[in-house]
Short mmCIF file of C-alpha atoms and ligand atoms in Angstrom, two decimals:
data_model
loop_
_atom_site.label_atom_id
_atom_site.label_comp_id
_atom_site.label_asym_id
_atom_site.label_seq_id
_atom_site.Cartn_x
_atom_site.Cartn_y
_atom_site.Cartn_z
CA MET A 73 0.00 0.00 0.00
CA ILE A 74 1.15 3.52 -0.79
CA ASN A 75 0.57 6.50 1.51
CA LEU A 76 -0.41 9.81 -0.02
CA LYS A 77 -0.78 12.96 2.05
CA THR A 78 -1.88 16.44 1.02
CA PRO A 79 -0.32 18.68 -0.21
CA ILE A 80 0.41 16.11 -2.93
CA THR A 81 3.23 16.93 -5.30
CA GLU A 82 3.68 16.13 -8.97
CA GLU A 83 6.40 13.70 -7.89
CA ASP A 84 4.02 11.86 -5.57
CA ILE A 85 1.56 11.44 -8.41
CA LEU A 86 4.16 10.13 -10.82
CA LYS A 87 5.11 7.46 -8.30
CA VAL A 88 1.71 5.77 -8.32
CA LYS A 89 0.39 3.57 -11.09
CA ALA A 90 -2.99 2.19 -12.02
CA GLY A 91 -3.62 -0.86 -9.85
CA ASP A 92 -1.89 0.48 -6.73
CA VAL A 93 -3.76 0.53 -3.44
CA VAL A 94 -3.46 3.91 -1.74
CA LEU A 95 -4.12 5.20 1.77
CA LEU A 96 -4.99 8.87 1.39
CA SER A 97 -4.74 11.45 4.19
CA GLY A 98 -5.21 15.20 4.23
CA THR A 99 -7.63 17.95 3.28
CA GLY A 100 -10.07 18.32 0.39
CA VAL A 101 -13.77 18.64 -0.37
CA THR A 102 -16.75 16.47 -1.22
CA SER A 103 -18.28 17.55 -4.45
CA ARG A 104 -20.88 15.82 -6.58
CA ASP A 105 -23.24 16.75 -9.43
CA MET A 106 -24.46 20.18 -8.27
CA ALA A 107 -21.15 21.29 -6.81
CA HIS A 108 -19.27 20.45 -10.01
CA LYS A 109 -21.77 22.34 -12.13
CA TYR A 110 -21.45 25.29 -9.74
CA MET A 111 -17.64 25.26 -9.68
CA VAL A 112 -17.44 25.30 -13.46
CA GLU A 113 -20.43 27.37 -14.55
CA THR A 114 -20.35 29.96 -11.78
CA LEU A 115 -16.84 30.10 -10.34
CA ILE A 116 -14.54 29.17 -13.22
CA GLU A 117 -16.45 30.23 -16.32
CA GLY A 118 -19.14 32.54 -14.92
CA LYS A 119 -19.75 35.66 -16.97
CA GLU A 120 -21.34 37.58 -14.09
CA PRO A 121 -19.18 39.15 -11.38
CA LEU A 122 -19.16 36.83 -8.37
CA SER A 123 -21.25 37.64 -5.29
CA PRO A 124 -19.16 38.21 -2.15
CA GLU A 125 -20.24 34.77 -0.90
CA ASP A 126 -19.27 33.04 -4.17
CA GLN A 127 -15.99 34.94 -4.16
CA ARG A 128 -15.28 33.74 -0.63
CA ILE A 129 -16.03 30.12 -1.60
CA TYR A 130 -13.87 30.46 -4.71
CA GLU A 131 -10.89 31.66 -2.65
CA GLU A 132 -11.43 28.87 -0.11
CA LEU A 133 -11.57 26.22 -2.82
CA LYS A 134 -8.44 27.54 -4.51
CA LYS A 135 -6.54 27.08 -1.27
CA THR A 136 -8.04 23.72 -0.37
CA LEU A 137 -7.99 22.04 -3.76
CA LYS A 138 -4.50 23.04 -4.81
CA ASP A 139 -2.59 19.74 -4.46
CA GLY A 140 -5.66 18.33 -2.68
CA PHE A 141 -8.61 16.10 -3.57
CA VAL A 142 -12.24 16.22 -4.65
CA TYR A 143 -14.40 13.38 -3.42
CA HIS A 144 -17.59 12.42 -5.26
CA SER A 145 -19.75 11.67 -2.28
CA GLY A 146 -23.15 12.45 -0.78
CA PRO A 147 -22.85 11.70 2.92
CA ILE A 148 -25.37 11.11 5.71
CA VAL A 149 -24.44 13.72 8.31
CA ARG A 150 -25.39 14.47 11.89
CA GLN A 151 -24.89 17.66 13.87
CA GLN A 152 -24.18 17.37 17.56
CA ASP A 153 -23.07 20.22 19.84
CA ASN A 154 -22.36 22.38 16.82
CA GLN A 155 -20.05 19.79 15.32
CA TRP A 156 -20.86 17.91 12.12
CA LYS A 157 -20.11 14.25 11.74
CA PHE A 158 -20.32 11.88 8.78
CA ILE A 159 -22.41 8.88 9.82
CA SER A 160 -22.23 7.06 6.52
CA SER A 161 -20.49 8.24 3.39
CA GLY A 162 -18.81 6.79 0.38
CA PRO A 163 -18.01 7.32 -3.26
CA THR A 164 -20.84 7.89 -5.70
CA THR A 165 -20.82 7.24 -9.47
CA SER A 166 -18.27 9.60 -10.98
CA ILE A 167 -19.12 9.57 -14.64
CA ARG A 168 -21.89 12.11 -14.04
CA THR A 169 -19.26 14.83 -13.54
CA GLU A 170 -17.24 13.89 -16.62
CA ILE A 171 -18.06 17.11 -18.52
CA TYR A 172 -16.84 19.24 -15.59
CA GLN A 173 -14.02 17.26 -13.99
CA HIS A 174 -11.18 18.16 -16.35
CA LYS A 175 -11.95 21.87 -15.95
CA VAL A 176 -11.92 21.55 -12.16
CA ILE A 177 -8.61 19.68 -12.23
CA LYS A 178 -7.10 22.36 -14.43
CA ALA A 179 -8.49 25.42 -12.65
CA PHE A 180 -7.75 24.34 -9.09
CA GLY A 181 -4.76 22.04 -9.48
CA VAL A 182 -6.58 19.02 -8.00
CA ARG A 183 -4.32 15.98 -7.59
CA VAL A 184 -6.75 13.25 -6.63
CA VAL A 185 -10.31 12.63 -7.78
CA ILE A 186 -12.09 10.11 -5.56
CA GLY A 187 -15.19 8.32 -6.74
CA LYS A 188 -16.50 5.06 -8.09
CA GLY A 189 -17.05 3.53 -11.50
CA GLY A 190 -14.22 5.43 -13.21
CA MET A 191 -14.33 8.31 -15.67
CA GLY A 192 -13.93 8.97 -19.37
CA SER A 193 -11.26 10.22 -21.70
CA LEU A 194 -11.66 13.92 -20.87
CA THR A 195 -10.68 13.22 -17.28
CA LEU A 196 -8.03 10.69 -18.23
CA ASP A 197 -6.38 13.28 -20.50
CA ALA A 198 -6.54 15.90 -17.74
CA CYS A 199 -4.91 13.46 -15.31
CA LYS A 200 -2.05 13.09 -17.74
CA LYS A 201 -1.71 16.75 -18.58
CA TYR A 202 -2.01 18.19 -15.09
CA ARG A 203 -0.60 15.24 -13.11
CA ALA A 204 -3.55 13.86 -11.24
CA ILE A 205 -5.00 10.42 -10.49
CA TYR A 206 -8.41 8.88 -10.08
CA LEU A 207 -8.82 6.94 -6.86
CA HIS A 208 -11.59 4.34 -6.79
CA GLY A 209 -13.16 4.06 -3.33
CA ILE A 210 -15.01 1.07 -1.91
CA GLY A 211 -18.57 1.80 -3.00
CA GLY A 212 -21.25 0.97 -0.49
CA ALA A 213 -18.89 0.67 2.48
CA GLY A 214 -20.50 3.74 4.06
CA VAL A 215 -19.49 3.33 7.68
CA LEU A 216 -15.93 2.25 6.95
CA ASN A 217 -15.47 5.20 4.61
CA ALA A 218 -17.01 7.58 7.14
CA GLU A 219 -14.47 6.43 9.74
CA ALA A 220 -11.73 7.85 7.53
CA VAL A 221 -13.36 11.30 7.67
CA VAL A 222 -11.76 12.40 10.91
CA ASP A 223 -12.68 16.07 10.78
CA ILE A 224 -15.24 18.31 9.11
CA ILE A 225 -13.69 21.71 8.76
CA ASP A 226 -16.36 23.66 6.92
CA VAL A 227 -19.39 23.35 4.68
CA PHE A 228 -20.43 25.47 1.69
CA LYS A 229 -23.74 25.74 -0.16
CA LYS A 230 -25.52 23.64 2.43
CA GLU A 231 -28.89 25.43 2.23
CA GLU A 232 -28.93 25.74 -1.52
CA PHE A 233 -27.72 22.24 -2.47
CA GLY A 234 -29.02 20.21 0.48
CA LEU A 235 -26.93 18.03 2.79
CA PRO A 236 -25.85 15.28 0.36
CA GLU A 237 -24.90 17.74 -2.40
CA ALA A 238 -23.23 20.40 -0.24
CA ILE A 239 -19.47 21.01 -0.46
CA TRP A 240 -17.97 19.60 2.73
CA LYS A 241 -14.39 20.54 3.52
CA ILE A 242 -13.02 17.48 5.27
CA HIS A 243 -9.89 15.91 6.64
CA LEU A 244 -9.25 12.29 5.70
CA GLU A 245 -7.07 9.85 7.56
CA ASN A 246 -6.06 6.67 5.73
CA PHE A 247 -8.89 6.52 3.25
CA THR A 248 -8.53 3.29 1.22
CA GLY A 249 -8.75 3.52 -2.54
CA ILE A 250 -7.47 1.81 -5.65
CA VAL A 251 -5.79 3.92 -8.32
CA THR A 252 -7.69 3.08 -11.48
CA MET A 253 -6.58 6.00 -13.66
CA ASP A 254 -3.03 7.29 -13.42
CA ALA A 255 -1.06 10.23 -14.79
CA TYR A 256 0.46 8.04 -17.51
CA GLY A 257 -2.83 7.59 -19.35
CA ASN A 258 -3.55 4.11 -18.00
CA SER A 259 -7.12 3.27 -17.08
CA ILE A 260 -7.99 0.02 -15.36
CA HIS A 261 -11.58 0.65 -16.44
CA GLU A 262 -10.63 0.64 -20.10
CA MET A 263 -8.63 -2.55 -19.63
CA ILE A 264 -11.42 -4.31 -17.78
CA SER A 265 -14.07 -3.20 -20.27
CA GLU A 266 -11.99 -4.69 -23.06
CA GLU A 267 -11.57 -7.98 -21.24
CA VAL A 268 -15.26 -8.14 -20.27
CA LYS A 269 -16.24 -7.52 -23.88
CA LYS A 270 -14.06 -10.39 -25.07
CA ASN A 271 -15.43 -12.74 -22.42
CA PHE A 272 -18.96 -11.70 -23.31
CA GLU A 273 -18.44 -12.52 -26.96
CA LYS A 274 -17.09 -15.94 -26.02
CA LEU A 275 -20.19 -16.59 -23.95
CA LEU A 276 -22.43 -15.71 -26.89
CA LEU A 277 -20.67 -18.31 -29.01
CA SER A 278 -21.06 -20.94 -26.32
CA GLY A 279 -24.86 -20.65 -26.49
CA GLY A 280 -27.15 -23.48 -27.45
CA ASN A 281 -30.77 -24.28 -27.11
CA ASN A 282 -30.44 -26.70 -24.25
CA ILE A 283 -29.68 -24.68 -21.20
CA MET B 188 -62.40 -9.14 20.86
CA ASN B 189 -61.57 -11.62 18.11
CA LYS B 190 -58.11 -11.94 16.64
CA ASP B 191 -59.04 -10.04 13.52
CA MET B 192 -60.21 -7.12 15.64
CA ASN B 193 -56.91 -7.21 17.45
CA LEU B 194 -54.88 -6.76 14.32
CA ARG B 195 -57.16 -3.93 13.33
CA ALA B 196 -56.46 -2.22 16.62
CA ILE B 197 -52.75 -2.99 16.55
CA ILE B 198 -51.98 -1.17 13.33
CA GLU B 199 -53.16 2.06 14.93
CA THR B 200 -50.86 1.77 17.94
CA ASP B 201 -47.48 3.29 18.72
CA LEU B 202 -46.23 -0.24 19.11
CA PHE B 203 -46.87 -0.89 15.41
CA TYR B 204 -45.14 2.35 14.49
CA GLU B 205 -42.14 1.39 16.63
CA ALA B 206 -41.99 -2.02 15.02
CA LEU B 207 -41.84 -0.33 11.61
CA PHE B 208 -39.17 2.08 12.80
CA ASN B 209 -37.08 -0.85 14.08
CA LEU B 210 -37.55 -2.66 10.78
CA ILE B 211 -36.20 0.38 8.91
CA VAL B 212 -33.18 0.71 11.21
CA ALA B 213 -32.42 -3.01 10.95
CA THR B 214 -32.71 -2.96 7.16
CA ALA B 215 -30.41 0.05 6.77
CA SER B 216 -27.74 -1.21 9.14
CA GLU B 217 -27.59 -4.98 8.83
CA LEU B 218 -27.70 -7.31 5.83
CA PRO B 219 -29.63 -10.58 6.03
CA GLY B 220 -27.57 -13.68 6.87
CA ASP B 221 -27.83 -15.32 3.44
CA VAL B 222 -26.25 -12.24 1.82
CA VAL B 223 -23.43 -12.04 4.37
CA ASP B 224 -22.70 -15.74 3.83
CA ALA B 225 -22.60 -15.26 0.06
CA LEU B 226 -20.17 -12.33 0.45
CA LYS B 227 -17.91 -14.45 2.66
CA ARG B 228 -17.91 -17.25 0.11
CA ALA B 229 -17.07 -14.74 -2.61
CA GLU B 230 -14.16 -13.43 -0.55
CA ASP B 231 -12.80 -16.96 -0.06
CA ALA B 232 -13.01 -17.63 -3.78
CA GLU B 233 -10.88 -14.63 -4.81
CA LYS B 234 -7.10 -14.89 -5.01
CA GLU B 235 -5.01 -13.96 -1.97
CA SER B 236 -3.88 -10.29 -2.07
CA SER B 237 -5.98 -9.48 -5.16
CA VAL B 238 -7.91 -6.21 -5.40
CA ALA B 239 -11.12 -8.25 -5.59
CA ARG B 240 -10.38 -9.87 -2.26
CA LEU B 241 -9.40 -6.56 -0.68
CA VAL B 242 -12.69 -4.98 -1.76
CA LEU B 243 -14.75 -7.90 -0.45
CA SER B 244 -12.93 -7.91 2.87
CA ARG B 245 -13.62 -4.18 3.23
CA TYR B 246 -17.29 -4.81 2.48
CA LEU B 247 -17.38 -7.35 5.31
CA GLU B 248 -15.48 -5.09 7.69
CA ASN B 249 -17.97 -2.35 6.89
CA LEU B 250 -20.90 -4.66 7.67
CA GLU B 251 -19.46 -5.41 11.07
CA LEU B 252 -18.95 -1.71 11.85
CA ALA B 253 -22.44 -0.79 10.66
CA ARG B 254 -23.99 -3.54 12.77
CA ILE B 255 -22.17 -2.48 15.92
CA LYS B 256 -22.88 1.22 15.42
CA LYS B 257 -26.40 0.74 14.07
CA ALA B 258 -25.44 3.06 11.24
CA PRO B 259 -26.56 2.91 7.59
CA LEU B 260 -24.13 0.46 5.98
CA CYS B 261 -24.26 2.40 2.72
CA GLN B 262 -24.92 6.14 2.59
CA ASP B 263 -27.37 5.67 -0.26
CA THR B 264 -30.30 4.18 1.60
CA GLY B 265 -32.20 4.09 -1.67
CA ILE B 266 -35.92 3.93 -2.25
CA PRO B 267 -37.89 1.98 0.36
CA LEU B 268 -39.90 -0.87 -1.20
CA PHE B 269 -42.45 -2.35 1.18
CA PHE B 270 -44.17 -5.69 0.51
CA ILE B 271 -47.06 -6.13 2.92
CA ARG B 272 -49.03 -9.33 3.43
CA MET B 273 -52.09 -9.04 5.62
CA GLN B 274 -55.79 -9.74 6.01
CA GLU B 275 -57.93 -7.91 3.52
CA SER B 276 -60.03 -6.27 6.25
CA LEU B 277 -57.08 -4.18 7.50
CA ARG B 278 -56.93 -0.56 6.37
CA ARG B 279 -54.16 0.28 3.93
CA ASP B 280 -54.33 4.01 4.60
CA ILE B 281 -53.55 3.50 8.29
CA ILE B 282 -50.60 1.23 7.55
CA SER B 283 -49.33 3.65 4.91
CA ALA B 284 -49.52 6.60 7.33
CA GLN B 285 -47.64 4.64 10.00
CA ILE B 286 -44.94 3.71 7.48
CA ASN B 287 -44.56 7.35 6.44
CA LYS B 288 -44.25 8.43 10.05
CA ALA B 289 -41.57 5.80 10.71
CA LEU B 290 -39.65 6.82 7.57
CA GLU B 291 -39.71 10.46 8.59
CA GLU B 292 -38.46 9.68 12.07
CA ALA B 293 -35.74 7.33 10.77
CA THR B 294 -34.59 10.07 8.37
CA ARG B 295 -34.51 12.70 11.11
CA ASN B 296 -32.26 10.40 13.13
CA GLN B 297 -29.89 9.74 10.22
CA TYR B 298 -30.83 6.10 9.74
CA LEU B 299 -31.86 7.05 6.23
CA ARG B 300 -30.55 9.66 3.83
CA PRO B 301 -33.27 12.06 2.61
CA ASN B 302 -33.78 10.64 -0.87
CA ALA B 303 -37.14 11.86 -2.22
CA VAL B 304 -36.45 14.57 -4.81
CA ASP B 305 -39.09 16.46 -6.82
CA PRO B 306 -38.08 15.97 -10.47
CA ILE B 307 -39.18 19.46 -11.53
CA THR B 308 -38.04 21.72 -8.69
CA GLY B 309 -35.15 19.54 -7.53
CA ARG B 310 -36.40 19.98 -3.96
CA ASN B 311 -35.68 17.16 -1.55
CA SER B 312 -38.72 16.46 0.66
CA GLY B 313 -36.25 15.82 3.47
CA ILE B 314 -38.27 13.00 5.02
CA ASN B 315 -38.24 10.17 2.46
CA VAL B 316 -41.92 10.64 1.78
CA GLY B 317 -43.18 12.05 -1.50
CA LYS B 318 -45.28 11.25 -4.54
CA GLY B 319 -44.95 7.48 -5.07
CA PHE B 320 -42.31 7.44 -2.36
CA PRO B 321 -42.10 4.98 -0.56
CA VAL B 322 -43.41 2.18 -2.79
CA LEU B 323 -46.01 -0.06 -1.13
CA HIS B 324 -47.29 -3.41 -2.40
CA PHE B 325 -50.18 -5.14 -0.62
CA ASP B 326 -51.07 -8.82 -0.86
CA TYR B 327 -53.81 -10.50 1.11
CA TRP B 328 -54.01 -13.68 3.10
CA ASP B 329 -56.01 -15.15 5.99
CA ARG B 330 -53.20 -15.63 8.47
CA GLU B 331 -53.38 -14.17 11.97
CA TYR B 332 -50.35 -11.95 11.51
CA ILE B 333 -49.01 -9.23 9.25
CA GLU B 334 -45.74 -9.74 7.43
CA ILE B 335 -43.87 -6.78 6.03
CA SER B 336 -40.71 -7.05 3.98
CA LEU B 337 -38.62 -3.98 3.34
CA ILE B 338 -36.03 -3.63 0.61
CA LEU B 339 -33.90 -0.49 0.41
CA LYS B 340 -32.87 -0.22 -3.21
CA GLY B 341 -29.97 2.09 -4.00
CA GLY B 342 -29.86 4.44 -6.97
CA GLY B 343 -26.62 3.17 -8.49
CA SER B 344 -28.06 -0.29 -8.98
CA GLU B 345 -31.49 0.98 -10.02
CA ASN B 346 -29.85 2.97 -12.83
CA VAL B 347 -28.48 -0.19 -14.45
CA SER B 348 -31.73 -2.17 -14.31
CA CYS B 349 -33.29 -2.58 -17.75
CA GLN B 350 -35.88 -4.23 -19.94
CA TYR B 351 -35.44 -5.99 -23.29
CA SER B 352 -38.04 -6.74 -25.90
CA LEU B 353 -37.28 -9.99 -27.73
CA PRO B 354 -36.33 -10.75 -30.46
CA TYR B 355 -33.30 -8.54 -30.07
CA SER B 356 -31.40 -8.72 -33.30
CA GLU B 357 -28.09 -7.14 -32.17
CA LEU B 358 -27.43 -10.22 -30.04
CA LYS B 359 -29.37 -12.68 -32.16
CA ALA B 360 -31.55 -13.17 -29.13
CA GLY B 361 -34.77 -14.96 -30.04
CA ARG B 362 -37.85 -15.71 -28.01
CA ASP B 363 -36.44 -18.63 -26.08
CA LEU B 364 -34.29 -19.27 -23.04
CA GLU B 365 -31.08 -18.85 -25.01
CA GLY B 366 -32.37 -15.41 -26.03
CA VAL B 367 -33.03 -14.64 -22.38
CA ARG B 368 -29.52 -15.72 -21.43
CA ARG B 369 -28.01 -13.47 -24.09
CA VAL B 370 -29.78 -10.28 -23.11
CA VAL B 371 -29.25 -10.85 -19.39
CA LEU B 372 -25.52 -11.28 -19.92
CA GLU B 373 -25.45 -8.10 -21.96
CA ALA B 374 -27.21 -6.25 -19.14
CA VAL B 375 -24.55 -7.46 -16.69
CA LYS B 376 -21.79 -6.45 -19.09
CA ASN B 377 -23.28 -2.98 -19.56
CA ALA B 378 -23.73 -2.49 -15.82
CA GLU B 379 -20.05 -3.35 -15.29
CA GLY B 380 -19.02 -1.70 -11.98
CA LYS B 381 -21.81 0.87 -11.87
CA GLY B 382 -24.22 -1.14 -9.74
CA CYS B 383 -21.65 -1.99 -7.06
CA PRO B 384 -21.02 -5.66 -7.87
CA PRO B 385 -21.13 -8.44 -6.89
CA GLY B 386 -24.79 -7.95 -7.64
CA ILE B 387 -27.96 -9.99 -7.50
CA LEU B 388 -30.32 -10.17 -10.47
CA GLY B 389 -34.09 -10.32 -10.17
CA ILE B 390 -35.45 -11.30 -13.58
CA CYS B 391 -38.93 -11.58 -15.02
CA ILE B 392 -39.62 -13.34 -18.30
CA GLY B 393 -42.95 -12.23 -19.77
CA GLY B 394 -45.61 -9.88 -18.45
CA ASP B 395 -46.11 -6.37 -19.78
CA ARG B 396 -43.61 -3.58 -19.25
CA GLU B 397 -45.07 -2.65 -15.87
CA SER B 398 -45.70 -6.07 -14.36
CA GLY B 399 -42.30 -7.24 -15.61
CA TYR B 400 -40.47 -4.74 -13.42
CA LEU B 401 -42.60 -5.53 -10.40
CA GLU B 402 -42.11 -9.29 -10.74
CA SER B 403 -38.37 -8.84 -11.26
CA LYS B 404 -38.23 -6.94 -7.95
CA ARG B 405 -40.38 -9.50 -6.19
CA GLN B 406 -37.65 -12.01 -6.94
CA PHE B 407 -35.52 -10.14 -4.40
CA LEU B 408 -37.78 -11.49 -1.67
CA ARG B 409 -36.30 -14.96 -2.26
CA THR B 410 -33.25 -15.93 -0.23
CA LEU B 411 -30.01 -16.39 -2.12
CA ASN B 412 -29.71 -20.05 -1.21
CA ASP B 413 -33.23 -21.17 -2.20
CA THR B 414 -33.87 -23.33 -5.26
CA ASN B 415 -36.33 -22.31 -7.92
CA PRO B 416 -39.20 -24.84 -7.81
CA ASP B 417 -39.30 -24.84 -11.61
CA PRO B 418 -36.36 -27.03 -12.73
CA VAL B 419 -36.05 -25.23 -16.07
CA LEU B 420 -35.71 -21.86 -14.37
CA ALA B 421 -33.41 -23.33 -11.71
CA ALA B 422 -31.06 -24.50 -14.46
CA LEU B 423 -31.20 -21.14 -16.21
CA GLU B 424 -30.42 -19.29 -12.98
CA LYS B 425 -27.36 -21.47 -12.45
CA ARG B 426 -26.19 -21.09 -16.02
CA ILE B 427 -26.47 -17.30 -16.01
CA LEU B 428 -24.74 -17.09 -12.63
CA ASN B 429 -21.79 -19.15 -13.86
CA ASP B 430 -21.58 -17.30 -17.16
CA ALA B 431 -21.71 -13.86 -15.52
CA ASN B 432 -18.98 -14.81 -13.09
CA SER B 433 -16.69 -15.63 -15.99
CA LEU B 434 -16.99 -12.07 -17.37
CA TRP B 435 -14.30 -10.80 -14.97
CA ILE B 436 -16.14 -7.66 -13.88
CA GLY B 437 -15.53 -8.43 -10.21
CA PRO B 438 -16.22 -6.45 -7.03
CA GLN B 439 -16.65 -2.73 -7.84
CA GLY B 440 -15.93 -3.58 -11.47
CA LEU B 441 -12.20 -3.76 -10.74
CA GLY B 442 -11.78 -7.33 -12.00
CA GLY B 443 -12.40 -10.70 -10.35
CA GLN B 444 -14.65 -13.71 -10.41
CA SER B 445 -17.34 -12.34 -8.11
CA THR B 446 -19.60 -10.46 -10.47
CA LEU B 447 -22.91 -11.85 -9.24
CA LEU B 448 -23.97 -13.43 -5.95
CA GLY B 449 -27.26 -14.74 -7.23
CA VAL B 450 -29.77 -14.89 -10.08
CA LYS B 451 -33.49 -15.25 -9.40
CA ILE B 452 -35.98 -15.72 -12.22
CA GLY B 453 -39.77 -15.57 -12.28
CA THR B 454 -42.24 -15.68 -15.15
CA LEU B 455 -45.55 -14.06 -16.04
CA HIS B 456 -47.84 -14.90 -18.93
CA ARG B 457 -47.07 -12.68 -21.88
CA LEU B 458 -49.05 -11.30 -24.78
CA PRO B 459 -48.62 -13.20 -28.05
CA ALA B 460 -46.97 -10.12 -29.56
CA CYS B 461 -44.64 -9.33 -26.64
CA TYR B 462 -41.71 -11.09 -25.05
CA PHE B 463 -40.15 -8.91 -22.37
CA VAL B 464 -37.16 -9.81 -20.28
CA THR B 465 -36.88 -7.46 -17.31
CA ILE B 466 -33.72 -7.32 -15.26
CA SER B 467 -33.54 -5.61 -11.89
CA TYR B 468 -30.03 -5.22 -10.57
CA MET B 469 -29.36 -5.24 -6.83
CA CYS B 470 -26.02 -4.12 -5.46
CA TRP B 471 -23.93 -6.09 -2.97
CA ALA B 472 -25.54 -3.98 -0.22
CA PHE B 473 -28.70 -6.08 -0.57
CA ARG B 474 -30.79 -4.64 2.25
CA ARG B 475 -33.81 -6.89 2.71
CA ARG B 476 -35.40 -7.54 6.09
CA SER B 477 -38.85 -8.71 7.22
CA ILE B 478 -41.05 -8.37 10.24
CA LYS B 479 -43.95 -10.50 11.47
CA ILE B 480 -46.46 -8.87 13.79
CA GLY B 481 -49.06 -11.01 15.54
CA ALA B 482 -52.46 -10.08 16.92
CA ASP B 483 -50.90 -9.99 20.39
CA GLY B 484 -48.53 -7.23 19.30
CA GLN B 485 -45.45 -9.44 19.47
CA TYR B 486 -43.07 -9.04 16.59
CA THR B 487 -39.86 -10.53 15.25
CA ILE B 488 -37.50 -9.13 12.66
CA THR B 489 -35.65 -11.57 10.41
S1 SF4 C 135 -25.17 0.82 -5.71
FE1 SF4 C 135 -25.76 0.07 -3.67
S2 SF4 C 135 -23.83 -0.22 -2.54
FE2 SF4 C 135 -23.39 1.06 -4.32
S3 SF4 C 135 -23.52 3.15 -3.54
FE3 SF4 C 135 -25.53 2.63 -4.42
S4 SF4 C 135 -26.75 1.78 -2.73
FE4 SF4 C 135 -24.61 1.82 -2.06
#
């Protein structure tokens, strides 16, 4: 297993390859469908001048995401004595942010994208160009993944996006993931899809009428 | 008071509401034994120090943590599907109101994620109650107790469920069991890692488009280790399971032999012109629990 800790350098990223198991620690944000749309359409590419609140979030994200991570996740959260806690959280399907992800990687200097199911060629190219990786979490292991969220530092857009879609600034300690897309252009997902396709075609040939 | 009267009174009580609340908590935080056993077998079957084995062992670790903490084992607590069997004289509206109350309370206490979203405004109802949410199915019997099964079906796996109309020329799938096998395997291939494998398939051959989906989901009420009473379907289930597990999709779609934990097939009479094959995909976090409530108010959750 390889340990990665934010701030993550270009060198760190070049040391890991698709297939490696990584324990990730450090600071970043959760960000799923709505948050990605907001980061790109309002913060990065917005034509209107930013409201003071959006400006504040933009500055915060620039600091947090530089050499940090975005985590595709919609947690179950609880607030007790003014402190938030993740009760159950885990990676959600990443491909839904494919049209935004490469722009977020580029604009903020994100090093690690955490999610599940893998992403497409836009993100794979951005990983190569800007030295980032895609880390596949253990989907469905909500409590285990929540244990790795040791601190919730802040939350943005909570009222507007709702609790699962809000941007949670968190601190991770030893979050387990598998690198499935690296900065060399390798994608485990592409390799597996190829293999699955071949196996599927074999199974079609093996058909007969007596099952 | 006769027994029937008792059940009528019971469904209006706080005790009934509490029983439902406990059913929801149990379903969200603990998988049924047959599913845990199947996951353990899958872990044993994967190669030492493979990614597949690592993922499965983390699944099992997570189950243990969730059970101890009574926390939702996956953060997507899905859409609640209730299957209710009871005497016909009992009032559905009362049971439905009690279920809604229990869902709201379970959501407020973070046993469920608020999951009911208005498709037009994007507003989350915040309490897991909305139009058509939860889904309730009633069946009637004469027994002296009520049985309620709850399945929490996550969105990732629901997204990869699908329905084929045979013949399906792309795969040369005709209107026979070989045609069924072909389209089902394609559905598993297309789902790849998106439904959090190893998955469980509920399949319906026949019916119309609506009844096909319902019957495919009803198959999830069967335990993984049962045997289909129809020998033809039993053989088809086994064949598809073996075939799918040779695709090499594996846990989380990261490669491995454990692509499916089970295949369950039911049939409905079809129209002469239609031959639907409906495939509902269930993720590894197969949350299915049941409760039996007697006329004396005693209940057990299994
Ligand atoms: S598919 Fe199932 S296990 Fe995976 S995230 Fe969704 S509900 Fe959880």
